[in-house]
Amino acid sequence: MSEADNASHMNGSAVGPDGDGGDQHDELPALSSAFRQRIRPVLNRIDELRSHGLQSDLKLPMVAVVGDQSVGKSSVLEAISGVEFPRGTGMVTRCALQLSMQWNADPEAPWHGRISYKDVNGHKVDKELNSPGEVDGAVREAQQRMTHGDNEISSEQIDLAIKGPDVPDLTLIDLPGIARYSATGGSGIAQITKSLIAKYVSQPQVLILVVVPCHQDIETVEALSLAKEADPQGERTIGVLTCPDMVNKGAEQETLKIANNEKIPLKKGYVMVKCRSPEELNNGVTLTESVANEAAFFKTHRHFSQLPEQSVGIRTLADKLTEELFESVKRNISTLQNDILEMRKKFQEELQRLGQPVAETKDEKRRYLFEMLSNFNKDVAIATQGEMNARFHLYAKCRKHWTELGKQIHRAWPGWVTRSHISHYWQPPEQVTRLITDLRGRELASYDHVFPIIERIYKEEFLNKLKQPAEQFLEQVSDEVTDVVHLIAHKVFGDFQDIFEVVTETSNEEIAKVLELARADLSGRLFLQEARVFSQDSQFQERIAKIEEDLYKDNGNQQPPIPDSAERIRRGLDAYLRVATERLSDTIPQSVLYFMFDVVSKQLGNRALDLLSESESAETFLSLLREPRHKTARRKQLKEMMEQLRLAQRDFNKFRLDVQA
């Protein structure tokens, strides 16, 4: 079948300017008769992309009908599309309605429709339609459920998709009429409406049909002003003059000036149409009969018969719209192709992040879980090893705690040991004097043995004070490790809530066990070990020498008096506390980190893999491997959209080659 023959087949009714009748397809909408064979696959593909919600990311060509309230917008849409929209007085269209139409090549195929929207509570409504007669009621019901009252405008959109042998390939947007005032909403309703309209007509790929009644002063038409704001050069705007039969006598010449593009000219001009009047609707006049009546009107009207054929009639408007759509697609095809390439890349990256779907067989599940558990163990090991740029920064989190521990160790020194000013007349604390007296045996004066006193004060007044800070440090590190392990578990198992809970519960149990081992090591080894006063002679003597050097300087570079027993105790304790403080500031964190980092990492690694090796728990564990529905649905959606994008790229390439030929 040639392109011309196919167009003739689609035209069907062939109701000409003289109102001659046609064949069995005389109900075909006007736009079908003029649609080009080469653009139809492209527009069908665009509708498929739009049905997948990609219109916000891709500049998909469409037609938006705008006008002031109750000027016959729905009548124009109806005449073009063959679908009846709600009619009435006042605010009939209370939200944007996207009508996606797809022609079915099978003449015997049944008409099918689907309407979807979100109600005022945000719930998605999706309803099948079985006949064109259901559209009016379905749209009215949708608008009621999307708003709280008859005078309210909704910012949400109704999506109405229809398919049938008598349906053109096109997408139309019916927008609310601009209302200057509402009994309940006041003048604010106009601003809401204008903002909604601007949201659509500001898109450069949208063709704007501005509906203007012939009997209204065009200077006051706000829809035309909005269109000029969005399309100042008039490259996307077509004026549609309606209700020519209602022009007052004597005003015909003024109307002709508008139709001839002499008054408020548009680059694309105007088309005058005569849709079904309320009387014709009441009398059951069909769309086909309306086309014949329209042709007769323009042929016989005293004034409007002077207009050229390319300026009147719904079929002229359809042809003009077809050509403009064709040009719009041709103009935007490069941008569309580039956007599609970017979107395919973005979707592919998201698919990779989603990973492979969950396996079905036990062996496949076991391998899948083993890989996840191995990744978990690997991430825990990396975090506890503290390598630079480790993702979870466990060392950085714990460093502040061991830094504070070091300060607490310094603050635990007895205050009298580190005097800010040393003099020969310092007064030793009472407990030091008492110990010297109580523990002295038969030694001569100034020859008493001071080491037991140093050892006793070190244990009672310093070492015992460190047990609580050390315990607190252990708890802090344990909490940090637990938090990081949970973060790693969420990263690896977050999509599998049941498995995530098992892994975190198991991890908590293992961390608690290691915590007790670390606590026992602190109290049962480290502090018992530190209770034995010990230092290499060289290290201790080095500190004593430094203390005596400082005393010499403080005494005006003169040898200070021979120290008595109290001063020797102070100097000895000062020297040993310097040794012990440096050692404990390292050994306490080393002990805690060994258990809470190294031992925890090893224990978690062993225990995690045990979940798959223990026969009873392994079966239960495998049964928990169920991918969340939202993830499965998203993967399916992405694959479907990727396929639509691939097909669109194919059809767009073919279209581009055709128009370049």
XYZ file of C-alpha atoms in Angstrom:
661
model
C 0.000 0.000 0.000
C 1.407 3.393 -0.973
C 1.633 6.329 1.450
C -1.221 8.045 -0.387
C -3.344 4.896 -0.311
C -2.659 4.453 3.377
C -3.652 8.054 4.083
C -6.851 7.440 2.127
C -7.504 4.298 4.160
C -7.019 6.253 7.362
C -9.131 9.143 6.142
C -12.111 6.877 5.748
C -14.985 9.315 5.948
C -13.790 11.649 3.216
C -16.427 14.184 4.221
C -15.417 16.981 1.867
C -16.049 20.694 1.938
C -19.419 20.132 0.404
C -20.466 17.696 3.087
C -20.396 14.565 0.913
C -20.708 11.313 2.787
C -18.072 8.569 3.189
C -17.672 4.878 3.935
C -17.950 2.769 7.100
C -15.134 4.670 8.842
C -16.914 8.013 8.665
C -16.494 8.476 12.425
C -12.713 8.786 12.159
C -11.376 11.913 13.917
C -10.145 14.689 11.694
C -6.465 14.368 12.499
C -6.193 10.727 11.373
C -6.934 11.615 7.794
C -3.815 13.749 7.411
C -1.259 11.886 9.453
C 1.896 10.987 7.601
C 2.955 7.384 7.421
C 6.560 8.155 8.247
C 5.834 10.121 11.445
C 3.236 7.765 12.916
C 5.775 5.197 14.295
C 7.770 8.011 15.880
C 4.761 9.495 17.635
C 3.619 6.045 18.726
C 7.039 5.538 20.251
C 6.853 8.929 21.947
C 3.524 7.891 23.507
C 5.155 4.697 24.750
C 7.908 6.737 26.394
C 5.314 9.029 27.927
C 3.336 6.050 29.257
C 6.458 5.055 31.201
C 6.589 8.465 32.860
C 9.550 9.771 30.866
C 7.920 13.018 29.730
C 9.612 14.924 32.557
C 13.058 13.837 31.326
C 12.511 13.869 27.567
C 11.225 16.791 25.535
C 8.333 14.876 23.963
C 6.211 16.857 21.456
C 2.573 17.400 22.444
C -0.335 19.775 21.901
C -1.723 21.956 24.709
C -5.095 23.634 24.376
C -5.422 26.854 26.395
C -8.149 29.428 26.696
C -10.182 31.498 29.061
C -12.917 29.751 31.010
C -15.851 28.357 28.976
C -14.628 29.376 25.524
C -15.077 25.953 23.908
C -11.635 24.379 24.475
C -13.096 20.952 25.097
C -15.194 21.238 21.936
C -12.067 21.841 19.868
C -10.300 18.901 21.485
C -13.351 16.750 20.906
C -13.531 17.661 17.232
C -9.833 16.914 16.733
C -9.645 13.717 18.773
C -13.084 12.154 18.482
C -13.261 11.784 22.269
C -16.000 13.576 24.165
C -14.863 15.620 27.150
C -16.942 16.973 30.031
C -18.991 20.024 29.097
C -20.925 22.600 31.091
C -20.871 26.104 32.428
C -18.342 27.535 34.853
C -15.149 25.657 35.650
C -15.441 22.332 33.861
C -11.741 21.465 33.440
C -10.184 21.564 36.916
C -6.817 19.942 36.228
C -4.551 19.149 33.315
C -5.694 16.156 31.300
C -3.160 14.371 29.132
C -4.885 12.404 26.394
C -2.555 9.889 24.768
C -4.142 8.392 21.652
C -2.844 5.450 19.653
C -4.272 4.247 16.384
C -4.870 0.516 15.995
C -4.274 -0.755 12.461
C -6.783 -3.585 12.957
C -10.210 -2.187 11.903
C -11.921 -4.885 13.956
C -9.987 -4.170 17.131
C -12.116 -2.986 20.075
C -11.701 0.485 21.530
C -9.750 0.433 24.790
C -8.968 3.095 27.360
C -7.299 3.573 30.707
C -7.478 6.523 33.065
C -5.035 7.055 35.915
C -4.454 9.800 38.478
C -3.717 10.479 42.139
C -6.599 11.429 44.420
C -6.431 14.132 47.093
C -4.869 11.629 49.516
C -2.081 10.732 47.086
C -3.478 7.288 46.308
C -2.956 6.066 42.733
C -6.176 5.294 40.854
C -5.993 3.180 37.697
C -9.195 2.298 35.842
C -9.959 0.462 32.602
C -12.439 1.981 30.136
C -14.318 -0.185 27.642
C -16.050 2.404 25.451
C -15.673 6.083 24.464
C -18.937 6.802 26.251
C -17.255 6.114 29.600
C -14.678 8.885 29.183
C -16.914 11.799 30.209
C -18.002 10.184 33.489
C -14.507 8.875 34.266
C -12.956 12.329 33.835
C -15.628 13.968 35.984
C -15.125 11.361 38.700
C -11.341 11.853 38.553
C -11.666 15.621 38.960
C -13.993 15.156 41.929
C -11.557 12.795 43.623
C -8.547 15.021 42.886
C -10.039 18.178 44.419
C -12.017 19.197 47.481
C -14.664 21.174 45.634
C -16.093 22.283 42.307
C -14.082 25.521 42.286
C -10.706 24.036 43.168
C -7.828 23.571 40.727
C -5.538 20.550 41.104
C -1.861 20.701 40.180
C -1.907 16.965 39.504
C -2.554 15.542 36.053
C -5.067 13.035 34.698
C -3.542 10.558 32.259
C -6.067 9.197 29.783
C -4.782 6.678 27.254
C -6.997 5.337 24.489
C -6.392 2.961 21.594
C -8.627 1.941 18.720
C -9.049 1.841 14.947
C -10.865 5.209 14.981
C -8.259 7.013 17.101
C -5.438 9.251 15.790
C -1.811 8.977 16.854
C -1.460 12.060 18.996
C -1.113 13.403 22.506
C -3.210 16.362 23.599
C -3.206 18.302 26.858
C -6.439 19.925 27.950
C -5.683 22.646 30.484
C -8.110 24.432 32.833
C -9.638 27.605 31.516
C -8.408 30.860 33.004
C -11.020 31.949 35.521
C -10.925 35.596 36.552
C -12.929 35.013 39.713
C -14.362 32.123 41.723
C -17.163 32.391 44.249
C -15.133 30.317 46.702
C -11.567 30.878 45.539
C -11.844 34.581 44.738
C -9.389 36.156 42.320
C -6.613 33.816 43.506
C -8.044 31.039 41.333
C -6.854 32.900 38.227
C -3.246 32.937 39.450
C -3.345 29.213 40.234
C -4.699 28.478 36.768
C -2.126 30.673 35.049
C 0.744 29.008 36.921
C -0.510 25.578 35.911
C -0.861 26.592 32.262
C 2.579 28.212 32.241
C 4.097 24.961 33.523
C 3.055 23.268 30.274
C 3.231 25.966 27.593
C 6.720 27.075 28.703
C 8.121 23.782 27.392
C 9.630 24.480 23.962
C 8.360 21.249 22.415
C 4.700 21.963 23.253
C 2.439 23.336 20.492
C 0.043 25.922 21.916
C -3.530 26.074 20.632
C -5.080 29.291 21.908
C -8.860 29.104 21.762
C -10.568 32.485 21.227
C -14.335 32.920 20.762
C -15.114 35.105 17.775
C -17.662 37.106 19.747
C -15.170 38.072 22.492
C -12.847 41.096 22.411
C -9.492 39.515 21.532
C -7.679 42.285 23.392
C -9.009 40.842 26.667
C -8.083 37.208 26.036
C -5.655 36.313 28.805
C -4.797 32.942 27.274
C -3.331 34.732 24.279
C -1.189 36.893 26.585
C 0.071 33.784 28.377
C 0.942 32.160 25.067
C 2.917 35.227 23.982
C 4.861 35.192 27.249
C 5.828 31.547 26.712
C 6.292 31.862 22.928
C 7.145 35.502 22.191
C 8.111 34.772 18.569
C 4.898 32.855 17.944
C 6.773 29.848 16.625
C 4.607 27.373 18.546
C 1.263 29.173 18.779
C -1.811 28.651 16.608
C -4.913 30.741 17.194
C -8.235 28.909 17.042
C -11.331 31.096 16.525
C -14.513 29.406 17.726
C -18.230 30.188 17.747
C -18.307 32.158 14.468
C -22.101 31.709 14.409
C -22.353 33.880 17.558
C -20.657 36.977 16.124
C -22.887 40.022 16.505
C -24.157 41.623 13.354
C -21.870 44.397 12.274
C -18.818 42.839 13.975
C -18.029 40.420 11.163
C -15.434 42.645 9.505
C -13.523 43.014 12.763
C -13.564 39.227 13.136
C -12.278 38.841 9.575
C -9.292 41.049 10.415
C -8.383 38.670 13.217
C -8.859 35.585 11.042
C -6.714 37.144 8.302
C -3.962 37.755 10.882
C -4.241 41.518 10.589
C -5.110 42.241 14.208
C -2.827 40.835 16.917
C -0.985 38.764 14.302
C 0.504 35.382 15.041
C 3.369 33.979 13.023
C 1.388 30.783 12.441
C -1.901 32.583 12.015
C -5.428 31.624 12.969
C -7.900 28.926 11.979
C -11.632 29.489 12.396
C -13.697 26.427 13.343
C -17.333 25.773 14.099
C -17.828 22.959 16.580
C -21.121 21.469 17.720
C -23.361 23.966 19.446
C -25.368 23.105 22.571
C -28.462 22.793 20.351
C -26.673 20.333 18.041
C -25.528 18.319 21.023
C -29.075 18.131 22.320
C -30.240 16.980 18.889
C -27.602 14.196 18.802
C -25.556 15.585 15.929
C -22.515 13.310 15.417
C -18.972 14.494 14.941
C -19.098 13.542 11.253
C -22.345 15.439 10.765
C -20.762 18.356 12.579
C -17.921 18.408 10.049
C -20.449 18.523 7.203
C -22.411 21.268 8.931
C -19.210 23.215 9.472
C -18.283 22.964 5.781
C -21.736 24.178 4.778
C -21.525 27.076 7.238
C -18.267 28.423 5.826
C -19.456 27.888 2.260
C -22.660 29.857 2.683
C -21.862 32.489 5.327
C -22.114 36.001 3.942
C -18.813 37.166 5.430
C -16.798 34.138 6.504
C -17.128 32.454 3.125
C -14.564 35.060 1.997
C -11.879 33.352 4.094
C -9.456 31.066 2.234
C -9.827 27.315 2.719
C -6.520 27.161 4.624
C -8.014 29.398 7.339
C -11.257 27.569 8.173
C -12.484 24.184 9.331
C -11.566 21.544 11.851
C -9.861 19.491 9.134
C -7.744 22.501 8.179
C -6.794 22.851 11.805
C -5.963 19.143 11.911
C -3.791 19.405 8.792
C -2.039 22.457 10.179
C -1.523 20.738 13.490
C -0.171 17.660 11.720
C 2.361 19.702 9.799
C 3.420 21.575 12.932
C 3.825 18.320 14.853
C 5.880 16.937 12.005
C 8.104 20.011 12.080
C 8.325 19.898 15.869
C 9.528 16.298 15.814
C 11.971 17.084 13.009
C 13.241 20.128 14.889
C 13.673 18.281 18.187
C 14.826 14.886 16.932
C 18.547 15.525 17.619
C 17.838 16.725 21.139
C 15.563 13.745 21.745
C 18.211 11.316 20.565
C 20.882 12.885 22.771
C 18.532 12.860 25.767
C 17.707 9.217 25.113
C 21.389 8.279 25.028
C 21.933 10.014 28.362
C 18.873 8.373 29.872
C 19.892 4.910 28.705
C 23.283 5.477 30.321
C 21.651 6.621 33.571
C 19.265 3.642 33.640
C 22.104 1.230 32.882
C 24.087 2.590 35.827
C 21.060 2.175 38.087
C 20.605 -1.405 36.876
C 24.217 -2.128 37.758
C 23.703 -0.672 41.237
C 20.650 -2.889 41.708
C 22.779 -5.907 40.898
C 21.661 -9.259 39.596
C 18.250 -10.586 40.629
C 18.135 -13.049 43.499
C 18.718 -16.642 42.498
C 15.988 -19.264 42.789
C 17.718 -22.631 43.418
C 19.388 -23.509 46.721
C 22.833 -23.748 45.155
C 22.437 -20.374 43.467
C 21.148 -18.827 46.706
C 24.072 -20.339 48.607
C 26.559 -18.819 46.151
C 24.735 -15.481 46.277
C 24.770 -15.434 50.090
C 28.380 -16.585 50.249
C 29.372 -13.642 48.037
C 27.447 -11.181 50.210
C 28.884 -12.604 53.452
C 32.389 -12.466 51.962
C 31.843 -8.824 51.056
C 30.614 -8.171 54.594
C 33.705 -9.803 56.106
C 35.975 -7.928 53.710
C 34.445 -4.557 54.583
C 34.691 -5.276 58.325
C 38.358 -6.251 57.926
C 39.118 -3.074 55.945
C 37.368 -0.918 58.551
C 39.218 -2.497 61.492
C 42.625 -2.362 59.769
C 42.349 1.414 59.624
C 43.840 1.939 56.172
C 43.814 5.474 54.777
C 40.531 6.358 53.017
C 38.745 3.405 54.609
C 35.082 4.013 53.915
C 33.704 3.867 57.453
C 36.553 5.716 59.234
C 36.514 3.514 62.337
C 39.944 4.674 63.495
C 38.935 8.310 63.144
C 35.828 7.638 65.224
C 37.853 5.951 67.994
C 40.851 8.321 67.974
C 38.919 10.996 69.860
C 38.228 8.458 72.614
C 41.825 7.354 73.148
C 42.966 10.967 72.992
C 40.568 11.768 75.832
C 41.787 8.680 77.718
C 45.363 10.005 77.534
C 44.219 13.292 79.072
C 42.380 11.445 81.845
C 45.535 9.462 82.655
C 47.481 12.711 83.080
C 44.720 14.176 85.224
C 44.866 11.134 87.518
C 48.279 12.185 88.922
C 48.244 13.194 92.596
C 48.273 16.977 92.604
C 51.149 17.359 95.099
C 53.573 15.430 92.883
C 53.759 18.093 90.190
C 54.278 21.390 92.067
C 54.328 24.433 89.835
C 57.044 25.941 92.063
C 59.581 23.873 93.927
C 61.072 25.231 97.154
C 62.915 23.779 100.059
C 60.024 24.562 102.348
C 57.222 22.652 100.604
C 54.830 20.854 102.942
C 54.230 17.179 102.024
C 50.657 15.840 102.225
C 49.546 14.306 105.475
C 49.289 10.800 104.010
C 52.946 10.940 102.912
C 54.107 12.091 106.351
C 51.984 9.421 108.019
C 53.336 6.641 105.786
C 56.922 7.721 106.493
C 56.253 7.546 110.222
C 54.141 4.366 110.212
C 56.405 2.328 107.941
C 59.770 3.379 109.457
C 61.678 0.618 111.173
C 65.068 0.812 112.750
C 66.547 2.929 109.935
C 68.510 6.030 110.902
C 67.012 9.433 110.173
C 67.140 10.367 106.480
C 68.186 6.779 105.665
C 64.668 5.317 105.645
C 63.556 3.157 102.677
C 61.086 5.170 100.491
C 60.322 2.638 97.680
C 57.433 0.852 99.482
C 55.775 4.222 100.009
C 56.184 5.192 96.321
C 54.737 1.833 95.277
C 51.766 2.149 97.623
C 50.890 5.716 96.613
C 51.231 4.777 92.908
C 48.708 1.964 93.258
C 46.203 3.658 95.556
C 46.262 7.236 94.311
C 46.936 6.713 90.598
C 46.451 3.234 89.154
C 43.108 2.551 90.852
C 41.750 5.821 89.425
C 42.357 4.580 85.863
C 40.082 1.552 85.978
C 36.894 3.532 85.413
C 38.267 5.623 82.473
C 39.694 2.442 80.912
C 36.313 0.693 81.226
C 34.575 3.719 79.738
C 37.020 3.774 76.818
C 36.342 0.086 76.176
C 32.583 0.705 76.065
C 33.024 3.666 73.710
C 35.125 1.669 71.263
C 32.656 -1.218 71.451
C 29.798 1.128 70.545
C 31.738 2.588 67.618
C 32.569 -0.873 66.302
C 28.933 -1.963 66.643
C 27.714 1.088 64.737
C 30.185 0.547 61.907
C 29.373 -3.159 61.668
C 25.679 -2.265 61.414
C 26.448 0.260 58.665
C 28.400 -2.372 56.747
C 25.598 -4.885 57.229
C 23.075 -2.372 55.918
C 25.266 -1.640 52.908
C 25.585 -5.345 52.057
C 22.232 -6.762 53.232
C 20.035 -3.641 53.343
C 17.751 -4.915 50.589
C 17.098 -8.123 52.526
C 15.625 -7.041 55.849
C 15.347 -10.524 57.353
C 18.967 -11.384 56.540
C 20.102 -7.954 57.740
C 18.440 -8.590 61.101
C 20.034 -12.042 61.444
C 23.505 -10.722 60.591
C 23.256 -7.724 62.940
C 21.883 -9.876 65.773
C 24.682 -12.405 65.255
C 27.231 -9.577 65.116
C 25.897 -8.087 68.337
C 26.281 -11.452 70.077
C 29.865 -11.863 68.889
C 30.807 -8.290 69.799
C 29.320 -8.793 73.275
C 31.444 -11.932 73.754
C 34.614 -10.161 72.679
C 33.715 -7.217 74.921
C 33.785 -9.518 77.943
C 37.159 -10.905 76.843
C 38.521 -7.360 76.532
C 37.118 -6.399 79.935
C 38.715 -9.467 81.513
C 42.037 -8.637 79.856
C 41.998 -5.094 81.257
C 41.194 -6.080 84.824
C 42.787 -9.528 84.922
C 46.000 -8.891 83.050
C 46.789 -5.278 82.263
C 45.971 -3.712 85.635
C 47.453 -6.649 87.581
C 50.535 -6.346 85.415
C 50.721 -2.588 85.975
C 50.399 -3.123 89.730
C 53.959 -4.471 89.587
C 56.058 -1.319 89.657
C 58.718 -1.767 87.000
C 60.914 0.304 84.747
C 64.220 -0.128 83.008
C 66.899 1.550 85.140
C 67.968 3.761 82.268
C 64.453 5.080 81.694
C 63.779 5.739 85.370
C 67.167 7.381 85.931
C 66.654 9.550 82.844
C 63.430 10.937 84.379
C 65.120 11.482 87.798
C 67.944 13.376 86.108
C 65.437 15.570 84.264
C 63.611 16.357 87.532
C 66.856 17.264 89.340
C 67.925 19.407 86.378
C 64.677 21.338 86.612
C 65.142 21.755 90.360
C 68.659 23.073 89.822
C 67.367 25.697 87.359
C 64.509 26.653 89.652
C 67.030 27.146 92.493
C 68.963 29.798 90.592
C 71.445 27.303 89.140
C 72.535 26.341 92.629
C 72.489 22.878 94.065
C 69.272 22.481 96.070
C 69.393 21.213 99.637
C 69.734 17.499 100.250
C 66.214 16.076 99.904
C 64.487 14.643 102.886
C 62.350 11.492 102.773
C 59.201 13.328 101.581
C 61.075 15.052 98.751
C 62.681 11.798 97.645
C 59.220 10.178 97.568
C 57.882 13.050 95.492
C 60.778 12.896 93.033
C 60.621 9.116 92.731
C 56.866 9.118 92.232
C 57.117 11.929 89.688
C 59.717 9.997 87.702
C 57.786 6.731 87.763
C 54.462 8.369 86.881
C 56.124 9.793 83.788
C 57.196 6.295 82.760
C 53.853 4.667 83.614
C 51.741 7.407 82.008
C 53.487 7.020 78.658
C 53.147 3.247 78.877
C 49.484 3.152 79.942
C 48.482 5.746 77.342
C 49.546 3.162 74.778
C 48.907 -0.227 76.396
C 45.264 0.390 77.360
C 44.229 1.433 73.808
C 46.375 -1.365 72.342
C 44.616 -3.967 74.454
C 41.149 -2.598 73.658
C 41.839 -2.231 69.933
C 43.298 -5.716 69.705
C 40.112 -7.261 71.038
C 37.510 -4.890 69.585
C 39.157 -4.603 66.163
C 41.230 -7.675 65.450
C 39.377 -10.303 67.470
C 35.943 -8.937 66.506
C 36.879 -8.957 62.794
C 38.102 -12.547 63.015
C 35.125 -13.754 65.056
C 32.593 -12.070 62.773
C 34.289 -13.577 59.725
C 34.068 -17.072 61.194
C 30.544 -16.665 62.547
C 29.139 -15.161 59.361
C 30.295 -18.103 57.270
C 29.006 -20.502 59.934
C 25.517 -19.306 59.052
C 25.864 -21.167 55.752
C 27.732 -24.210 57.085
C 25.530 -25.210 60.025
C 22.923 -27.497 58.495
C 19.878 -26.450 60.519
C 20.474 -22.700 60.515
C 21.666 -22.744 56.880
C 18.269 -23.896 55.626
C 16.518 -21.163 57.574
C 19.072 -18.596 56.472
C 18.683 -19.510 52.786
C 14.908 -19.227 53.058
C 15.299 -15.586 54.129
C 16.898 -14.619 50.814
C 13.966 -12.836 49.237
C 14.499 -9.687 47.226
C 12.222 -6.781 48.221
C 9.321 -6.288 45.860
C 10.188 -2.670 45.191
C 13.657 -3.648 44.005
C 12.321 -6.401 41.741
C 9.685 -4.030 40.376
C 12.241 -1.278 39.789
C 14.571 -3.642 37.917
C 11.671 -4.752 35.726
C 10.613 -1.146 35.151
C 14.142 -0.114 34.209
C 14.455 -2.973 31.734
C 11.116 -2.079 30.152
C 12.102 1.578 29.870
C 15.508 0.623 28.475
C 13.764 -1.422 25.789
C 11.404 1.456 24.970
C 14.357 3.814 24.730
C 16.157 1.378 22.450
C 13.140 1.092 20.157
C 12.669 4.860 20.230
C 16.286 5.371 19.218
C 15.791 2.937 16.344
C 12.608 4.644 15.096
C 14.042 8.124 15.553
C 17.103 7.167 13.514
C 14.862 5.886 10.734
C 12.747 9.041 10.857
C 15.837 11.226 10.691
C 17.131 9.360 7.651
C 13.724 9.616 5.970
C 13.449 13.390 6.376
C 17.023 13.869 5.208
C 16.458 11.762 2.086
